[in-house]
XYZ file of C-alpha atoms in Angstrom:
344
model
C 212.252 -28.785 19.081
C 213.670 -32.279 18.512
C 217.137 -33.280 19.603
C 218.344 -36.208 17.138
C 220.793 -38.455 19.196
C 223.982 -40.689 17.657
C 223.583 -44.087 17.394
C 226.283 -44.214 19.850
C 224.903 -42.335 22.496
C 225.084 -44.068 25.775
C 222.031 -44.047 28.190
C 224.453 -41.895 30.718
C 224.723 -39.126 28.118
C 220.868 -39.458 27.488
C 220.227 -39.062 30.834
C 222.322 -36.171 31.095
C 220.533 -34.060 28.488
C 217.081 -35.225 30.080
C 218.187 -33.645 33.312
C 219.642 -30.496 31.744
C 216.474 -29.892 29.885
C 214.356 -30.584 32.998
C 216.580 -27.730 34.736
C 215.702 -25.198 32.431
C 212.053 -25.961 32.714
C 211.113 -28.105 29.711
C 209.500 -31.525 29.354
C 211.844 -34.273 27.409
C 210.087 -37.001 25.762
C 212.030 -39.822 24.381
C 211.328 -41.662 21.070
C 213.343 -44.680 20.410
C 212.814 -45.970 16.489
C 214.610 -48.468 14.812
C 217.078 -46.379 13.145
C 217.204 -42.911 15.474
C 216.551 -42.125 18.991
C 215.117 -38.415 19.549
C 213.975 -36.479 22.054
C 211.047 -33.941 21.699
C 211.500 -31.153 23.689
C 208.010 -29.720 25.311
C 207.823 -26.274 26.567
C 208.768 -22.502 26.266
C 212.191 -23.068 24.607
C 212.753 -19.377 24.812
C 215.699 -19.862 27.641
C 217.760 -22.547 25.720
C 217.667 -20.646 22.234
C 221.310 -19.246 23.136
C 222.483 -22.838 24.225
C 224.476 -24.953 22.038
C 222.554 -28.114 22.479
C 224.686 -29.549 19.434
C 227.572 -29.587 21.970
C 226.433 -32.377 24.512
C 227.882 -35.423 24.354
C 225.507 -38.165 21.871
C 223.906 -35.208 20.231
C 223.848 -35.432 16.119
C 221.660 -32.735 15.658
C 218.804 -30.269 16.754
C 215.865 -29.574 14.705
C 213.032 -26.811 15.353
C 209.501 -28.284 15.040
C 207.211 -25.831 13.573
C 203.962 -28.171 13.659
C 201.552 -27.767 16.807
C 201.296 -31.389 17.043
C 204.499 -32.505 18.291
C 204.161 -35.735 19.437
C 201.981 -36.673 16.906
C 204.095 -35.369 14.153
C 206.436 -37.715 12.037
C 209.403 -35.681 13.201
C 208.983 -36.721 16.894
C 208.132 -40.486 15.963
C 209.570 -41.455 12.890
C 208.641 -45.405 12.824
C 204.781 -45.909 12.696
C 203.373 -46.475 16.010
C 201.695 -50.102 16.341
C 199.136 -50.603 18.899
C 198.724 -54.072 20.265
C 195.421 -55.207 22.038
C 196.495 -58.144 24.369
C 194.159 -61.392 24.041
C 190.949 -61.449 25.787
C 191.510 -64.820 27.225
C 193.773 -67.720 26.806
C 193.922 -69.154 23.252
C 193.148 -65.815 21.542
C 195.533 -63.879 19.411
C 196.437 -60.130 20.287
C 195.074 -57.535 18.048
C 197.731 -55.585 16.021
C 196.644 -52.072 14.959
C 199.125 -50.185 12.506
C 201.005 -53.303 11.388
C 200.348 -55.471 8.241
C 197.026 -56.738 8.925
C 194.112 -54.793 8.292
C 191.923 -54.653 11.119
C 188.131 -54.847 10.870
C 185.889 -53.517 13.479
C 182.405 -54.372 13.223
C 179.124 -54.648 14.879
C 175.878 -52.749 15.810
C 175.378 -48.945 15.809
C 174.491 -49.242 19.467
C 173.890 -51.831 22.034
C 169.829 -52.363 21.884
C 169.682 -55.894 23.910
C 171.454 -58.591 24.928
C 170.118 -61.079 22.196
C 170.889 -58.363 19.471
C 173.978 -57.587 20.504
C 175.316 -61.474 20.847
C 173.791 -62.234 17.325
C 175.352 -59.614 15.650
C 178.909 -60.110 17.433
C 179.039 -63.661 16.220
C 178.369 -62.699 12.625
C 181.031 -59.827 12.966
C 183.441 -62.594 14.314
C 182.480 -65.158 11.835
C 183.465 -62.697 9.099
C 186.534 -61.932 10.094
C 186.148 -58.802 12.661
C 188.901 -58.782 15.279
C 187.245 -56.223 17.405
C 183.417 -55.527 18.085
C 182.143 -51.984 17.936
C 178.806 -51.024 19.360
C 177.731 -47.759 21.556
C 176.489 -48.039 25.138
C 176.215 -44.094 25.166
C 174.800 -42.703 21.967
C 175.246 -38.629 21.044
C 172.174 -37.844 19.069
C 171.491 -34.854 17.298
C 167.550 -34.945 18.834
C 167.442 -35.317 22.437
C 164.204 -37.573 21.676
C 166.302 -40.476 19.975
C 167.546 -43.691 21.594
C 170.598 -42.356 24.018
C 171.902 -45.964 24.535
C 171.365 -48.295 27.317
C 174.519 -46.646 29.252
C 176.003 -48.787 31.912
C 173.694 -51.868 31.096
C 174.912 -51.755 27.644
C 178.557 -51.878 28.997
C 177.481 -54.998 30.882
C 176.351 -56.981 27.903
C 179.312 -55.804 26.082
C 181.637 -57.534 29.004
C 179.398 -60.152 29.012
C 179.873 -60.942 25.061
C 183.471 -60.105 25.463
C 184.107 -62.813 27.739
C 182.055 -65.488 26.118
C 183.425 -64.791 22.546
C 186.876 -63.839 23.172
C 186.943 -60.584 21.336
C 187.879 -57.122 22.204
C 185.485 -54.368 22.327
C 185.476 -50.625 21.585
C 182.718 -48.461 22.948
C 182.289 -44.516 23.225
C 182.803 -42.167 26.137
C 180.845 -38.883 26.076
C 181.412 -37.715 29.560
C 184.603 -37.186 31.686
C 182.714 -38.653 34.642
C 182.105 -41.879 32.750
C 185.804 -42.455 31.445
C 187.203 -44.711 34.445
C 184.049 -46.671 34.331
C 183.697 -47.089 30.453
C 187.935 -47.655 30.823
C 187.043 -50.846 32.771
C 184.867 -52.632 30.067
C 186.519 -51.704 26.804
C 189.582 -52.539 25.226
C 189.534 -49.367 23.003
C 187.746 -46.155 24.006
C 185.990 -44.362 21.324
C 185.990 -40.258 21.056
C 183.162 -39.687 18.628
C 182.738 -36.782 16.244
C 180.745 -34.700 18.248
C 183.570 -34.928 21.048
C 186.540 -34.434 18.890
C 187.262 -31.147 20.534
C 185.931 -31.738 23.855
C 189.218 -30.844 25.276
C 188.502 -32.198 29.074
C 187.571 -35.311 27.749
C 190.584 -35.518 25.275
C 192.874 -35.066 28.676
C 190.997 -37.548 30.627
C 191.298 -40.171 28.169
C 194.959 -39.318 27.844
C 195.562 -40.039 31.713
C 194.410 -43.824 31.328
C 196.230 -46.563 29.877
C 193.508 -48.090 27.088
C 193.931 -47.422 23.471
C 191.938 -44.348 22.016
C 190.297 -43.754 18.823
C 189.217 -40.332 17.921
C 187.071 -39.626 15.044
C 187.210 -36.666 12.716
C 184.660 -33.886 13.533
C 182.196 -32.881 11.320
C 183.893 -29.881 10.058
C 187.080 -30.405 11.228
C 190.514 -30.394 9.461
C 193.272 -32.701 9.692
C 195.270 -30.378 11.578
C 192.422 -30.097 14.213
C 192.206 -33.901 14.575
C 196.159 -34.424 14.884
C 195.762 -31.406 17.266
C 193.204 -33.385 19.169
C 195.668 -36.570 19.384
C 198.197 -34.697 20.665
C 195.651 -33.603 23.776
C 195.812 -37.381 24.446
C 199.496 -37.835 23.772
C 200.434 -35.043 25.746
C 198.781 -36.636 28.915
C 200.857 -39.687 28.830
C 198.665 -42.105 26.670
C 200.732 -43.226 23.666
C 198.088 -45.399 22.037
C 196.092 -43.174 19.869
C 194.338 -44.300 16.796
C 192.668 -41.880 14.441
C 189.501 -42.408 12.343
C 188.102 -40.592 8.970
C 184.395 -40.868 8.983
C 183.317 -38.290 6.727
C 182.869 -34.402 7.175
C 179.992 -32.189 6.278
C 180.160 -30.670 2.958
C 177.215 -28.867 0.859
C 176.566 -32.469 -1.081
C 173.179 -33.930 0.090
C 173.518 -37.139 -1.858
C 175.495 -38.779 1.328
C 175.390 -38.488 4.780
C 178.420 -36.997 4.899
C 181.625 -36.641 2.531
C 184.200 -39.037 3.027
C 187.677 -37.899 2.724
C 189.595 -40.665 1.594
C 192.902 -38.257 0.894
C 192.790 -37.985 4.926
C 194.518 -41.349 5.027
C 197.570 -40.537 3.151
C 197.909 -37.280 4.482
C 197.735 -38.331 8.002
C 200.447 -41.006 7.193
C 202.488 -38.188 5.825
C 202.354 -35.824 8.621
C 201.795 -38.760 11.359
C 203.042 -41.826 12.872
C 199.561 -42.854 14.425
C 197.219 -45.519 12.797
C 194.215 -44.697 10.761
C 191.034 -46.271 10.273
C 188.130 -45.238 7.679
C 184.210 -45.615 8.976
C 182.540 -45.427 5.873
C 178.922 -46.294 7.484
C 178.910 -43.004 9.142
C 180.743 -41.443 6.191
C 177.831 -42.281 3.398
C 175.014 -43.451 5.542
C 173.723 -45.817 2.999
C 174.354 -49.124 2.968
C 174.955 -49.717 -0.803
C 177.728 -47.282 -1.037
C 179.644 -49.231 1.853
C 181.527 -51.721 -0.236
C 182.993 -49.542 -2.932
C 184.146 -47.109 -0.217
C 185.561 -49.716 2.112
C 187.718 -51.124 -0.918
C 188.996 -47.574 -1.740
C 189.898 -46.880 1.916
C 191.868 -49.912 2.070
C 193.595 -49.099 -1.458
C 194.327 -45.837 0.353
C 196.237 -47.070 3.074
C 193.864 -47.328 5.885
C 194.641 -49.684 8.770
C 191.265 -50.763 9.347
C 187.427 -50.534 8.758
C 184.664 -49.674 11.123
C 181.352 -51.454 9.829
C 177.968 -51.199 10.982
C 175.936 -54.478 11.141
C 172.245 -55.421 11.769
C 170.011 -58.176 10.824
C 166.669 -56.024 10.560
C 167.959 -52.661 9.744
C 164.374 -51.518 9.230
C 164.122 -51.918 13.345
C 167.455 -50.670 14.263
C 167.104 -48.274 16.903
C 169.606 -45.852 15.508
C 171.360 -45.586 11.810
C 169.549 -48.382 10.154
C 170.026 -46.988 6.723
C 173.581 -47.500 6.606
C 174.055 -50.771 8.713
C 174.796 -54.150 6.187
C 172.706 -57.091 6.435
C 174.591 -60.208 7.616
C 174.954 -61.573 4.294
C 176.372 -58.741 2.541
C 178.935 -58.204 5.311
C 180.020 -61.530 4.773
C 180.423 -60.969 0.941
C 182.335 -58.078 1.378
C 184.832 -59.059 3.934
C 185.514 -61.914 1.226
C 186.326 -58.825 -1.181
C 187.943 -57.028 0.769
C 190.736 -59.651 1.345
C 191.436 -59.567 -2.483
C 192.036 -55.754 -2.281
C 194.172 -56.216 0.862
C 196.318 -58.397 -0.735
C 196.485 -56.355 -3.712
C 198.209 -53.475 -1.590
C 200.396 -55.720 0.460
C 198.637 -56.186 3.489
C 196.305 -58.961 4.773
C 192.629 -58.989 6.338
């Protein structure tokens, strides 16, 4: 249920409504937009079906929400969510996700060594990346594949972050590691294989670090939004969604990139949306066209993989862009961004 308040509603009237809802065993969540303030009501609402909420002072209307993703829905939060990542050090600018600027997250698939991380990160930053992406923990289909450097990888990321003054995003896979990863990362990533790891979603919902959730390999858009709901329901409002392709019968690409998910999510939800064309296609030569299409579709950012020697990469070499190809693509993407009224 959503209670829409009048513009003239006072703080005293809002508090009165909140107190009554809690008295009835419900959880009120206030969302203040540029035009309207609404109270989202969570819980068993059978107890208030007979109560005339419209008569409360300050109430304009009461609406029933049928969508299961209440906090993630546009009805609850009409204005787009904008997430600001503070500057890493003095002299740096904050990174704003969900605003006019399209945010590039780029870097290696995984942290392979200190030297390679610094080399690739410098390249990514020089090309215009605002956030470095790299995995310290890597979920792999095979138990014999490279699983990441773990805590040592986080330490390399922290060192690079300090030296280059650029935020980082890295993945967490285990509830036991959430607090540790949160100490290093500016954004925590929930990978596709963990999109419905509900205990992990609850754990990252209890910290105050932005969370990026990748769409699962065979998950619907509604299931992705429900995963976001888990994080939001635990109190963390800074959630970013990422389309990274879904598994279909088509073998010519690693996954099938569902670009229609971008406008659909923006219609249904207030949360910012990114696209990962690297994991979606699995082939470096397909990344430029899909990156351009993602920006045209309305994506708030991209995640790209870079590697100077893809043939020696410990994970996902075929989808990594060479540094010069990455630089050329960034120049081309600026033109596309300008054409749709945004900047990169």
